[in-house]
PDB file of C-alpha atoms and ligand atoms in Angstrom:
ATOM      1  CA  MET A 135     162.442  42.640  80.440  1.00 50.00           C
ATOM      2  CA  GLY A 136     164.908  43.554  77.547  1.00 51.00           C
ATOM      3  CA  GLY A 137     164.710  42.736  74.189  1.00 58.00           C
ATOM      4  CA  PRO A 138     164.946  39.033  72.509  1.00 65.00           C
ATOM      5  CA  GLY A 139     168.123  37.380  72.951  1.00 71.00           C
ATOM      6  CA  GLU A 140     169.067  39.619  76.683  1.00 73.00           C
ATOM      7  CA  THR A 141     171.266  37.708  78.244  1.00 81.00           C
ATOM      8  CA  GLN A 142     170.914  37.796  82.317  1.00 82.00           C
ATOM      9  CA  ILE A 143     173.840  39.873  82.281  1.00 82.00           C
ATOM     10  CA  GLU A 144     173.084  42.265  80.069  1.00 82.00           C
ATOM     11  CA  THR A 145     169.473  42.992  81.905  1.00 81.00           C
ATOM     12  CA  ASP A 146     171.270  43.514  84.960  1.00 80.00           C
ATOM     13  CA  ARG A 147     173.604  45.490  83.503  1.00 82.00           C
ATOM     14  CA  ARG A 148     170.997  47.745  82.035  1.00 81.00           C
ATOM     15  CA  LEU A 149     169.003  47.835  85.746  1.00 79.00           C
ATOM     16  CA  ILE A 150     172.220  48.718  87.211  1.00 80.00           C
ATOM     17  CA  ALA A 151     172.800  51.900  84.686  1.00 80.00           C
ATOM     18  CA  THR A 152     169.381  52.947  85.474  1.00 81.00           C
ATOM     19  CA  ARG A 153     169.520  52.782  88.958  1.00 78.00           C
ATOM     20  CA  ILE A 154     172.742  54.591  88.842  1.00 77.00           C
ATOM     21  CA  THR A 155     171.451  57.449  86.662  1.00 79.00           C
ATOM     22  CA  ARG A 156     168.449  57.603  89.088  1.00 77.00           C
ATOM     23  CA  LEU A 157     170.924  57.863  91.975  1.00 75.00           C
ATOM     24  CA  LYS A 158     172.845  60.742  90.257  1.00 74.00           C
ATOM     25  CA  ARG A 159     169.902  62.460  89.528  1.00 75.00           C
ATOM     26  CA  GLU A 160     168.928  62.612  93.165  1.00 71.00           C
ATOM     27  CA  LEU A 161     172.025  63.290  94.608  1.00 70.00           C
ATOM     28  CA  LYS A 162     172.513  66.207  92.590  1.00 69.00           C
ATOM     29  CA  ASP A 163     168.934  67.490  94.171  1.00 68.00           C
ATOM     30  CA  VAL A 164     170.172  66.887  97.937  1.00 65.00           C
ATOM     31  CA  LYS A 165     173.181  69.286  96.699  1.00 63.00           C
ATOM     32  CA  ARG A 166     171.075  72.207  95.659  1.00 62.00           C
ATOM     33  CA  THR A 167     168.692  72.091  98.552  1.00 60.00           C
ATOM     34  CA  ARG A 168     171.552  71.632 100.916  1.00 58.00           C
ATOM     35  CA  GLN A 169     173.231  74.919  99.318  1.00 58.00           C
ATOM     36  CA  LEU A 170     169.523  76.438  99.775  1.00 56.00           C
ATOM     37  CA  HIS A 171     169.493  75.641 103.341  1.00 57.00           C
ATOM     38  CA  ARG A 172     173.106  76.491 104.352  1.00 55.00           C
ATOM     39  CA  GLN A 173     172.116  79.799 103.214  1.00 55.00           C
ATOM     40  CA  ALA A 174     169.279  79.732 105.300  1.00 55.00           C
ATOM     41  CA  ARG A 175     171.013  78.218 108.258  1.00 54.00           C
ATOM     42  CA  LYS A 176     173.529  81.004 108.624  1.00 54.00           C
ATOM     43  CA  ARG A 177     170.852  83.312 110.329  1.00 52.00           C
ATOM     44  CA  ILE A 178     170.238  80.698 112.755  1.00 57.00           C
ATOM     45  CA  PRO A 179     172.653  80.685 115.889  1.00 64.00           C
ATOM     46  CA  SER A 180     172.441  77.070 117.208  1.00 78.00           C
ATOM     47  CA  PRO A 181     175.287  74.334 116.799  1.00 83.00           C
ATOM     48  CA  VAL A 182     174.419  71.752 113.683  1.00 86.00           C
ATOM     49  CA  VAL A 183     175.308  68.027 114.524  1.00 91.00           C
ATOM     50  CA  ALA A 184     175.719  65.568 112.041  1.00 91.00           C
ATOM     51  CA  LEU A 185     174.593  61.733 112.210  1.00 93.00           C
ATOM     52  CA  VAL A 186     177.322  60.069 109.936  1.00 91.00           C
ATOM     53  CA  GLY A 187     177.568  56.608 109.899  1.00 91.00           C
ATOM     54  CA  TYR A 188     177.658  53.148 107.651  1.00 91.00           C
ATOM     55  CA  THR A 189     174.637  52.622 105.486  1.00 87.00           C
ATOM     56  CA  ASN A 190     172.104  50.725 107.738  1.00 91.00           C
ATOM     57  CA  ALA A 191     173.430  51.817 110.705  1.00 95.00           C
ATOM     58  CA  GLY A 192     170.424  53.204 111.881  1.00 94.00           C
ATOM     59  CA  LYS A 193     170.920  57.105 111.480  1.00 93.00           C
ATOM     60  CA  SER A 194     167.109  57.488 110.181  1.00 90.00           C
ATOM     61  CA  THR A 195     165.526  55.904 112.718  1.00 92.00           C
ATOM     62  CA  LEU A 196     167.457  57.659 115.282  1.00 95.00           C
ATOM     63  CA  PHE A 197     167.134  61.042 113.748  1.00 93.00           C
ATOM     64  CA  ASN A 198     163.556  60.382 114.025  1.00 89.00           C
ATOM     65  CA  SER A 199     163.031  59.322 117.428  1.00 91.00           C
ATOM     66  CA  LEU A 200     165.550  62.315 118.647  1.00 91.00           C
ATOM     67  CA  THR A 201     163.201  64.568 116.971  1.00 85.00           C
ATOM     68  CA  GLN A 202     160.087  63.543 117.162  1.00 76.00           C
ATOM     69  CA  ALA A 203     156.856  65.378 118.302  1.00 48.00           C
ATOM     70  CA  LYS A 204     159.350  68.009 119.100  1.00 50.00           C
ATOM     71  CA  VAL A 205     159.066  70.444 115.769  1.00 47.00           C
ATOM     72  CA  LYS A 206     160.889  73.320 116.303  1.00 51.00           C
ATOM     73  CA  ALA A 207     160.378  77.337 114.815  1.00 47.00           C
ATOM     74  CA  VAL A 208     163.396  76.563 113.239  1.00 51.00           C
ATOM     75  CA  ASP A 209     162.122  73.787 111.345  1.00 50.00           C
ATOM     76  CA  GLN A 210     159.988  76.055 109.195  1.00 51.00           C
ATOM     77  CA  LEU A 211     163.031  77.401 107.666  1.00 52.00           C
ATOM     78  CA  PHE A 212     164.345  73.556 106.707  1.00 53.00           C
ATOM     79  CA  ALA A 213     161.000  71.697 106.440  1.00 49.00           C
ATOM     80  CA  THR A 214     160.439  72.670 102.856  1.00 49.00           C
ATOM     81  CA  LEU A 215     163.828  72.635 101.904  1.00 52.00           C
ATOM     82  CA  ASP A 216     165.117  69.903 103.319  1.00 61.00           C
ATOM     83  CA  PRO A 217     163.522  67.421 105.579  1.00 65.00           C
ATOM     84  CA  THR A 218     167.094  65.842 106.802  1.00 77.00           C
ATOM     85  CA  MET A 219     167.746  68.671 109.130  1.00 82.00           C
ATOM     86  CA  ARG A 220     165.111  69.313 112.234  1.00 85.00           C
ATOM     87  CA  GLY A 221     165.734  71.627 115.702  1.00 86.00           C
ATOM     88  CA  LEU A 222     166.024  69.549 118.787  1.00 88.00           C
ATOM     89  CA  ASP A 223     165.743  71.440 121.777  1.00 86.00           C
ATOM     90  CA  THR A 224     167.907  69.830 125.215  1.00 86.00           C
ATOM     91  CA  PRO A 225     166.836  69.817 128.271  1.00 84.00           C
ATOM     92  CA  ALA A 226     169.932  72.377 129.021  1.00 80.00           C
ATOM     93  CA  GLY A 227     167.745  74.823 127.150  1.00 81.00           C
ATOM     94  CA  GLN A 228     169.760  75.122 124.057  1.00 82.00           C
ATOM     95  CA  THR A 229     168.591  74.480 120.541  1.00 84.00           C
ATOM     96  CA  ILE A 230     170.541  72.146 118.281  1.00 88.00           C
ATOM     97  CA  ILE A 231     170.489  71.374 115.002  1.00 87.00           C
ATOM     98  CA  LEU A 232     170.329  67.595 113.881  1.00 90.00           C
ATOM     99  CA  SER A 233     171.206  66.538 110.431  1.00 88.00           C
ATOM    100  CA  ASP A 234     170.673  62.859 109.111  1.00 88.00           C
ATOM    101  CA  THR A 235     173.213  62.151 105.925  1.00 84.00           C
ATOM    102  CA  VAL A 236     173.672  59.336 103.586  1.00 79.00           C
ATOM    103  CA  GLY A 237     175.010  56.220 104.971  1.00 82.00           C
ATOM    104  CA  PHE A 238     178.576  55.282 103.675  1.00 80.00           C
ATOM    105  CA  ILE A 239     178.908  51.791 101.866  1.00 76.00           C
ATOM    106  CA  SER A 240     182.699  50.365 100.693  1.00 74.00           C
ATOM    107  CA  GLN A 241     183.291  50.136  97.194  1.00 70.00           C
ATOM    108  CA  LEU A 242     181.202  52.849  95.982  1.00 68.00           C
ATOM    109  CA  PRO A 243     180.830  52.636  92.365  1.00 67.00           C
ATOM    110  CA  HIS A 244     183.380  55.533  91.104  1.00 65.00           C
ATOM    111  CA  GLU A 245     180.870  57.054  89.138  1.00 65.00           C
ATOM    112  CA  LEU A 246     178.697  58.076  92.820  1.00 67.00           C
ATOM    113  CA  ILE A 247     181.447  58.743  94.818  1.00 67.00           C
ATOM    114  CA  SER A 248     182.038  62.635  93.785  1.00 66.00           C
ATOM    115  CA  ALA A 249     178.302  62.835  93.861  1.00 62.00           C
ATOM    116  CA  PHE A 250     178.214  61.217  97.205  1.00 67.00           C
ATOM    117  CA  GLN A 251     181.250  63.458  98.264  1.00 68.00           C
ATOM    118  CA  ALA A 252     178.658  66.537  97.796  1.00 64.00           C
ATOM    119  CA  THR A 253     176.504  65.558 100.293  1.00 67.00           C
ATOM    120  CA  LEU A 254     179.185  65.191 102.833  1.00 74.00           C
ATOM    121  CA  GLU A 255     179.738  68.956 102.617  1.00 72.00           C
ATOM    122  CA  GLU A 256     177.035  69.225 105.110  1.00 72.00           C
ATOM    123  CA  VAL A 257     179.109  66.921 107.710  1.00 79.00           C
ATOM    124  CA  VAL A 258     181.995  69.380 107.072  1.00 77.00           C
ATOM    125  CA  GLU A 259     180.146  72.349 108.098  1.00 76.00           C
ATOM    126  CA  ALA A 260     178.836  70.404 111.000  1.00 83.00           C
ATOM    127  CA  ASP A 261     179.778  71.390 114.984  1.00 83.00           C
ATOM    128  CA  VAL A 262     179.447  67.853 116.198  1.00 89.00           C
ATOM    129  CA  ILE A 263     179.559  64.698 114.370  1.00 91.00           C
ATOM    130  CA  VAL A 264     177.866  61.598 115.613  1.00 95.00           C
ATOM    131  CA  HIS A 265     179.403  58.368 114.174  1.00 95.00           C
ATOM    132  CA  VAL A 266     176.297  55.894 114.686  1.00 97.00           C
ATOM    133  CA  ARG A 267     177.038  52.226 114.290  1.00 97.00           C
ATOM    134  CA  ASP A 268     175.083  49.258 114.016  1.00 97.00           C
ATOM    135  CA  ALA A 269     176.541  47.505 117.058  1.00 97.00           C
ATOM    136  CA  ALA A 270     175.017  44.605 116.190  1.00 97.00           C
ATOM    137  CA  ASN A 271     176.370  44.035 112.927  1.00 96.00           C
ATOM    138  CA  GLU A 272     179.512  41.441 112.809  1.00 95.00           C
ATOM    139  CA  ASP A 273     181.128  43.515 110.297  1.00 94.00           C
ATOM    140  CA  THR A 274     180.794  46.816 112.482  1.00 95.00           C
ATOM    141  CA  GLU A 275     184.799  47.079 113.428  1.00 94.00           C
ATOM    142  CA  ASN A 276     184.901  47.155 109.760  1.00 93.00           C
ATOM    143  CA  GLN A 277     182.461  49.308 108.843  1.00 93.00           C
ATOM    144  CA  LYS A 278     183.786  51.723 111.450  1.00 93.00           C
ATOM    145  CA  ALA A 279     187.450  51.564 110.061  1.00 91.00           C
ATOM    146  CA  ASP A 280     185.962  52.562 106.378  1.00 88.00           C
ATOM    147  CA  VAL A 281     183.582  55.541 108.485  1.00 89.00           C
ATOM    148  CA  LEU A 282     186.716  56.905 109.710  1.00 88.00           C
ATOM    149  CA  ALA A 283     188.512  56.911 106.606  1.00 84.00           C
ATOM    150  CA  VAL A 284     186.259  58.760 105.097  1.00 82.00           C
ATOM    151  CA  LEU A 285     186.003  61.089 107.774  1.00 84.00           C
ATOM    152  CA  ARG A 286     189.778  61.768 107.128  1.00 82.00           C
ATOM    153  CA  ASP A 287     189.578  62.460 103.411  1.00 77.00           C
ATOM    154  CA  LEU A 288     186.763  64.936 103.810  1.00 76.00           C
ATOM    155  CA  GLY A 289     189.993  66.353 106.459  1.00 75.00           C
ATOM    156  CA  LEU A 290     188.223  65.652 109.677  1.00 76.00           C
ATOM    157  CA  GLY A 291     190.690  63.440 111.246  1.00 67.00           C
ATOM    158  CA  GLU A 292     192.488  64.472 113.862  1.00 63.00           C
ATOM    159  CA  ALA A 293     190.938  67.794 113.715  1.00 55.00           C
ATOM    160  CA  VAL A 294     187.269  66.286 114.595  1.00 63.00           C
ATOM    161  CA  GLY A 295     189.146  65.548 118.626  1.00 65.00           C
ATOM    162  CA  ASP A 296     186.313  65.847 121.149  1.00 67.00           C
ATOM    163  CA  MET A 297     183.369  67.011 118.906  1.00 81.00           C
ATOM    164  CA  LEU A 298     183.240  63.461 117.816  1.00 91.00           C
ATOM    165  CA  ILE A 299     180.671  61.032 119.583  1.00 94.00           C
ATOM    166  CA  GLU A 300     180.400  57.589 118.920  1.00 95.00           C
ATOM    167  CA  VAL A 301     176.960  56.193 119.105  1.00 98.00           C
ATOM    168  CA  LEU A 302     176.631  51.964 119.150  1.00 98.00           C
ATOM    169  CA  ASN A 303     172.931  51.545 118.164  1.00 98.00           C
ATOM    170  CA  LYS A 304     170.680  48.116 117.728  1.00 98.00           C
ATOM    171  CA  ILE A 305     171.716  47.301 121.666  1.00 98.00           C
ATOM    172  CA  ASP A 306     168.057  45.575 121.431  1.00 98.00           C
ATOM    173  CA  LEU A 307     169.478  43.424 119.384  1.00 98.00           C
ATOM    174  CA  LEU A 308     172.254  42.267 121.953  1.00 97.00           C
ATOM    175  CA  THR A 309     172.435  39.738 124.628  1.00 97.00           C
ATOM    176  CA  ALA A 310     172.962  40.789 128.016  1.00 97.00           C
ATOM    177  CA  ALA A 311     176.896  39.802 128.382  1.00 97.00           C
ATOM    178  CA  ASP A 312     177.593  41.662 124.647  1.00 96.00           C
ATOM    179  CA  ARG A 313     175.867  44.556 126.126  1.00 96.00           C
ATOM    180  CA  GLY A 314     178.010  44.638 129.536  1.00 97.00           C
ATOM    181  CA  ALA A 315     180.933  44.376 127.259  1.00 96.00           C
ATOM    182  CA  LEU A 316     180.171  46.997 125.291  1.00 96.00           C
ATOM    183  CA  ALA A 317     179.350  49.090 128.044  1.00 96.00           C
ATOM    184  CA  ASN A 318     183.029  48.287 129.551  1.00 96.00           C
ATOM    185  CA  GLN A 319     184.206  49.055 126.168  1.00 94.00           C
ATOM    186  CA  ALA A 320     182.435  52.321 126.514  1.00 94.00           C
ATOM    187  CA  ALA A 321     183.559  53.016 129.970  1.00 94.00           C
ATOM    188  CA  ARG A 322     187.185  52.946 128.560  1.00 95.00           C
ATOM    189  CA  SER A 323     186.865  54.791 125.442  1.00 91.00           C
ATOM    190  CA  ASN A 324     188.774  58.125 124.848  1.00 88.00           C
ATOM    191  CA  ILE A 325     186.012  59.045 122.866  1.00 88.00           C
ATOM    192  CA  PRO A 326     182.071  59.668 124.496  1.00 92.00           C
ATOM    193  CA  MET A 327     180.472  56.530 123.579  1.00 95.00           C
ATOM    194  CA  VAL A 328     177.086  56.457 123.776  1.00 97.00           C
ATOM    195  CA  LEU A 329     175.020  52.808 123.790  1.00 98.00           C
ATOM    196  CA  VAL A 330     171.655  53.336 122.424  1.00 97.00           C
ATOM    197  CA  SER A 331     168.767  51.753 120.647  1.00 97.00           C
ATOM    198  CA  ALA A 332     167.029  54.088 118.157  1.00 96.00           C
ATOM    199  CA  ALA A 333     164.180  51.883 117.471  1.00 95.00           C
ATOM    200  CA  THR A 334     163.167  51.464 121.561  1.00 96.00           C
ATOM    201  CA  GLY A 335     164.578  55.021 122.532  1.00 94.00           C
ATOM    202  CA  GLU A 336     166.302  53.460 125.211  1.00 95.00           C
ATOM    203  CA  GLY A 337     169.819  55.573 126.006  1.00 96.00           C
ATOM    204  CA  CYS A 338     168.467  58.445 123.756  1.00 94.00           C
ATOM    205  CA  GLU A 339     168.474  60.689 126.758  1.00 93.00           C
ATOM    206  CA  THR A 340     171.831  59.820 127.923  1.00 95.00           C
ATOM    207  CA  LEU A 341     173.084  60.515 124.192  1.00 96.00           C
ATOM    208  CA  ILE A 342     171.215  64.368 124.360  1.00 94.00           C
ATOM    209  CA  ALA A 343     172.544  65.287 127.825  1.00 94.00           C
ATOM    210  CA  THR A 344     176.362  64.279 126.229  1.00 93.00           C
ATOM    211  CA  LEU A 345     175.379  66.204 123.376  1.00 93.00           C
ATOM    212  CA  ASP A 346     174.585  69.182 125.620  1.00 90.00           C
ATOM    213  CA  GLU A 347     177.474  68.925 127.489  1.00 88.00           C
ATOM    214  CA  ARG A 348     180.369  69.044 124.427  1.00 87.00           C
ATOM    215  CA  ILE A 349     178.316  71.677 123.241  1.00 86.00           C
ATOM    216  CA  THR A 350     177.966  73.170 126.503  1.00 82.00           C
ATOM    217  CA  GLU A 351     182.064  72.752 126.992  1.00 80.00           C
ATOM    218  CA  HIS A 352     182.931  73.723 123.600  1.00 81.00           C
ATOM    219  CA  PHE A 353     180.821  77.038 122.802  1.00 81.00           C
ATOM    220  CA  ARG A 354     181.010  79.883 124.740  1.00 84.00           C
ATOM    221  CA  THR A 355     179.042  83.253 124.368  1.00 87.00           C
ATOM    222  CA  ALA A 356     180.521  86.320 125.150  1.00 92.00           C
ATOM    223  CA  GLU A 357     179.505  89.896 124.597  1.00 95.00           C
ATOM    224  CA  VAL A 358     182.268  91.819 121.731  1.00 96.00           C
ATOM    225  CA  SER A 359     182.163  95.957 121.588  1.00 96.00           C
ATOM    226  CA  LEU A 360     184.126  96.670 118.663  1.00 96.00           C
ATOM    227  CA  ALA A 361     184.830 100.173 117.361  1.00 95.00           C
ATOM    228  CA  HIS A 362     182.881 101.440 114.071  1.00 95.00           C
ATOM    229  CA  ASP A 363     185.922 101.573 112.361  1.00 94.00           C
ATOM    230  CA  ASP A 364     186.829  98.010 112.828  1.00 94.00           C
ATOM    231  CA  GLY A 365     185.137  96.576 109.933  1.00 94.00           C
ATOM    232  CA  ALA A 366     187.873  93.937 109.713  1.00 94.00           C
ATOM    233  CA  SER A 367     187.066  92.101 112.888  1.00 95.00           C
ATOM    234  CA  LEU A 368     183.327  92.794 112.488  1.00 95.00           C
ATOM    235  CA  ALA A 369     183.880  90.533 109.249  1.00 93.00           C
ATOM    236  CA  TRP A 370     186.089  88.047 110.857  1.00 93.00           C
ATOM    237  CA  LEU A 371     183.428  87.773 113.404  1.00 93.00           C
ATOM    238  CA  TYR A 372     180.641  86.875 111.234  1.00 91.00           C
ATOM    239  CA  ASP A 373     182.863  84.555 109.658  1.00 86.00           C
ATOM    240  CA  HIS A 374     183.913  82.561 112.899  1.00 86.00           C
ATOM    241  CA  GLY A 375     181.040  82.660 114.625  1.00 86.00           C
ATOM    242  CA  ASN A 376     177.409  83.320 115.063  1.00 82.00           C
ATOM    243  CA  ILE A 377     176.309  86.746 115.896  1.00 88.00           C
ATOM    244  CA  ILE A 378     173.343  86.327 118.035  1.00 86.00           C
ATOM    245  CA  GLU A 379     172.285  89.851 118.538  1.00 90.00           C
ATOM    246  CA  ARG A 380     173.793  93.284 117.307  1.00 94.00           C
ATOM    247  CA  ARG A 381     173.147  96.545 118.578  1.00 96.00           C
ATOM    248  CA  ASN A 382     174.793  99.503 116.873  1.00 95.00           C
ATOM    249  CA  GLU A 383     175.529 102.145 119.289  1.00 95.00           C
ATOM    250  CA  GLU A 384     176.599 105.689 119.421  1.00 95.00           C
ATOM    251  CA  ASP A 385     179.865 104.493 121.700  1.00 95.00           C
ATOM    252  CA  ALA A 386     180.709 100.987 119.595  1.00 96.00           C
ATOM    253  CA  ILE A 387     178.500  97.936 118.138  1.00 96.00           C
ATOM    254  CA  HIS A 388     177.303  95.457 120.666  1.00 97.00           C
ATOM    255  CA  LEU A 389     177.772  91.876 119.257  1.00 96.00           C
ATOM    256  CA  MET A 390     176.367  88.632 121.441  1.00 93.00           C
ATOM    257  CA  VAL A 391     178.615  86.053 119.599  1.00 91.00           C
ATOM    258  CA  ARG A 392     178.866  82.323 120.116  1.00 85.00           C
ATOM    259  CA  MET A 393     181.893  80.876 119.156  1.00 85.00           C
ATOM    260  CA  ASP A 394     183.991  77.744 119.711  1.00 81.00           C
ATOM    261  CA  ALA A 395     186.865  78.263 122.005  1.00 80.00           C
ATOM    262  CA  ALA A 396     189.409  77.920 119.695  1.00 79.00           C
ATOM    263  CA  ASN A 397     188.287  80.539 117.348  1.00 86.00           C
ATOM    264  CA  TRP A 398     187.882  82.375 120.774  1.00 89.00           C
ATOM    265  CA  ALA A 399     191.231  82.113 121.322  1.00 87.00           C
ATOM    266  CA  ARG A 400     192.281  83.214 117.491  1.00 89.00           C
ATOM    267  CA  PHE A 401     189.981  86.221 118.135  1.00 93.00           C
ATOM    268  CA  GLU A 402     191.769  87.155 121.284  1.00 90.00           C
ATOM    269  CA  ARG A 403     195.187  86.859 119.460  1.00 90.00           C
ATOM    270  CA  ARG A 404     193.918  88.644 116.676  1.00 85.00           C
ATOM    271  CA  ARG A 405     193.371  91.818 119.372  1.00 76.00           C
ATOM    272  CA  PRO A 406     195.928  94.566 120.044  1.00 68.00           C
TER     273      PRO A 406
HETATM  274  N1  GTP B  38     166.557  46.226 116.156  1.00 66.23           N
HETATM  275  C1  GTP B  38     166.750  47.741 115.567  1.00 66.23           C
HETATM  276  N2  GTP B  38     166.598  48.030 114.918  1.00 66.23           N
HETATM  277  C2  GTP B  38     166.786  49.462 114.074  1.00 66.23           C
HETATM  278  C3  GTP B  38     167.498  50.355 115.313  1.00 66.23           C
HETATM  279  N3  GTP B  38     167.291  51.266 114.125  1.00 66.23           N
HETATM  280  C4  GTP B  38     167.464  51.200 112.939  1.00 66.23           C
HETATM  281  N4  GTP B  38     167.134  49.935 112.554  1.00 66.23           N
HETATM  282  C5  GTP B  38     166.672  49.357 111.628  1.00 66.23           C
HETATM  283  O1  GTP B  38     167.751  49.286 110.956  1.00 66.23           O
HETATM  284  C6  GTP B  38     167.399  49.595 109.212  1.00 66.23           C
HETATM  285  C7  GTP B  38     168.175  50.882 108.976  1.00 66.23           C
HETATM  286  O2  GTP B  38     167.976  51.920 109.570  1.00 66.23           O
HETATM  287  P1  GTP B  38     167.875  52.948 108.840  1.00 66.23           P
HETATM  288  O3  GTP B  38     167.852  54.264 109.777  1.00 66.23           O
HETATM  289  O4  GTP B  38     167.485  53.456 107.816  1.00 66.23           O
HETATM  290  O5  GTP B  38     169.697  53.559 108.407  1.00 66.23           O
HETATM  291  P2  GTP B  38     170.912  54.577 107.870  1.00 66.23           P
HETATM  292  O6  GTP B  38     171.439  54.432 108.794  1.00 66.23           O
HETATM  293  O7  GTP B  38     169.822  55.739 107.925  1.00 66.23           O
HETATM  294  O8  GTP B  38     170.637  53.727 106.577  1.00 66.23           O
HETATM  295  P3  GTP B  38     170.781  54.768 105.577  1.00 66.23           P
HETATM  296  O9  GTP B  38     170.223  55.817 104.981  1.00 66.23           O
HETATM  297  O10 GTP B  38     170.557  53.900 104.187  1.00 66.23           O
HETATM  298  O11 GTP B  38     172.420  55.341 105.542  1.00 66.23           O
HETATM  299  C8  GTP B  38     165.735  49.666 109.629  1.00 66.23           C
HETATM  300  O12 GTP B  38     165.393  48.720 108.907  1.00 66.23           O
HETATM  301  C9  GTP B  38     165.561  49.999 110.863  1.00 66.23           C
HETATM  302  O13 GTP B  38     164.574  49.494 111.367  1.00 66.23           O
HETATM  303  C10 GTP B  38     167.968  49.795 116.668  1.00 66.23           C
HETATM  304  O14 GTP B  38     167.917  50.145 117.194  1.00 66.23           O
HETATM  305  N5  GTP B  38     167.179  48.541 116.943  1.00 66.23           N
HETATM  306 MG1   MG B  39     169.235  56.831 106.345  1.00 66.23          MG
END
């Protein structure tokens, strides 16, 4: 407790100040490890799926339920660096990297905003964004608006386009009628919407199938052959795509490249 004469408000202020200092320190650690594993990840040709959403929506629970019992080789790269990334093998035979993120909160204390945004760099680099929502929370629509506003601030408004998936979590807490209404809404939605319960695992298979579908549609793997003196194209491909395989042969450099559709189109335009 505080010194003699300290009022309750003063005590509260002091406790909050201590808490903010601690959170700032933790966020700095997060930022450092993320820089490290981002370098590690450059070597892994797998799409990254970021779970984003309001605080308490169930992102970490979903992260665990999607990846449990599936410890992948790629994890060895991350496990010690950052426990918030884990590999997942899908039924379609793809490996995806799931990334758990810090939840959004409205009216974040302004001292925390810049530190918080640093942790969201991860989201900007993701290939797919899964917006996890607490469908059982009465404030769920406002929370959604807040999260979408943050995504827009990150420059991820319209650009995210078809790589945004909405997950309506905690359906185990809903009445059958509410579930039915949500299922209807999901069926009419422009963006993929999946009903799940991270707690019971219900809907998780559908979610993974949806991820599989999006990623398969979006990314294409193809072989590219470059002349040995075409260093510019080579650098461009390393920058924009994932080089899965590289063979330097006498006639040319042969690459297996995985890239999204927009970048393939850009690459075609670059070629004479
Ligand atoms: N009933 C029910 N509870 C859930 C479900 N998913 C998560 N929860 C609970 O919701 C609370 C928050 O879950 P978390 O996974 O920690 O939420 P989060 O989105 O990671 O939260 P932050 O990390 O703070 O952003 C926990 O008490 C979970 O047990 C669900 O599907 N059903
Ligand atoms: Mg969490």
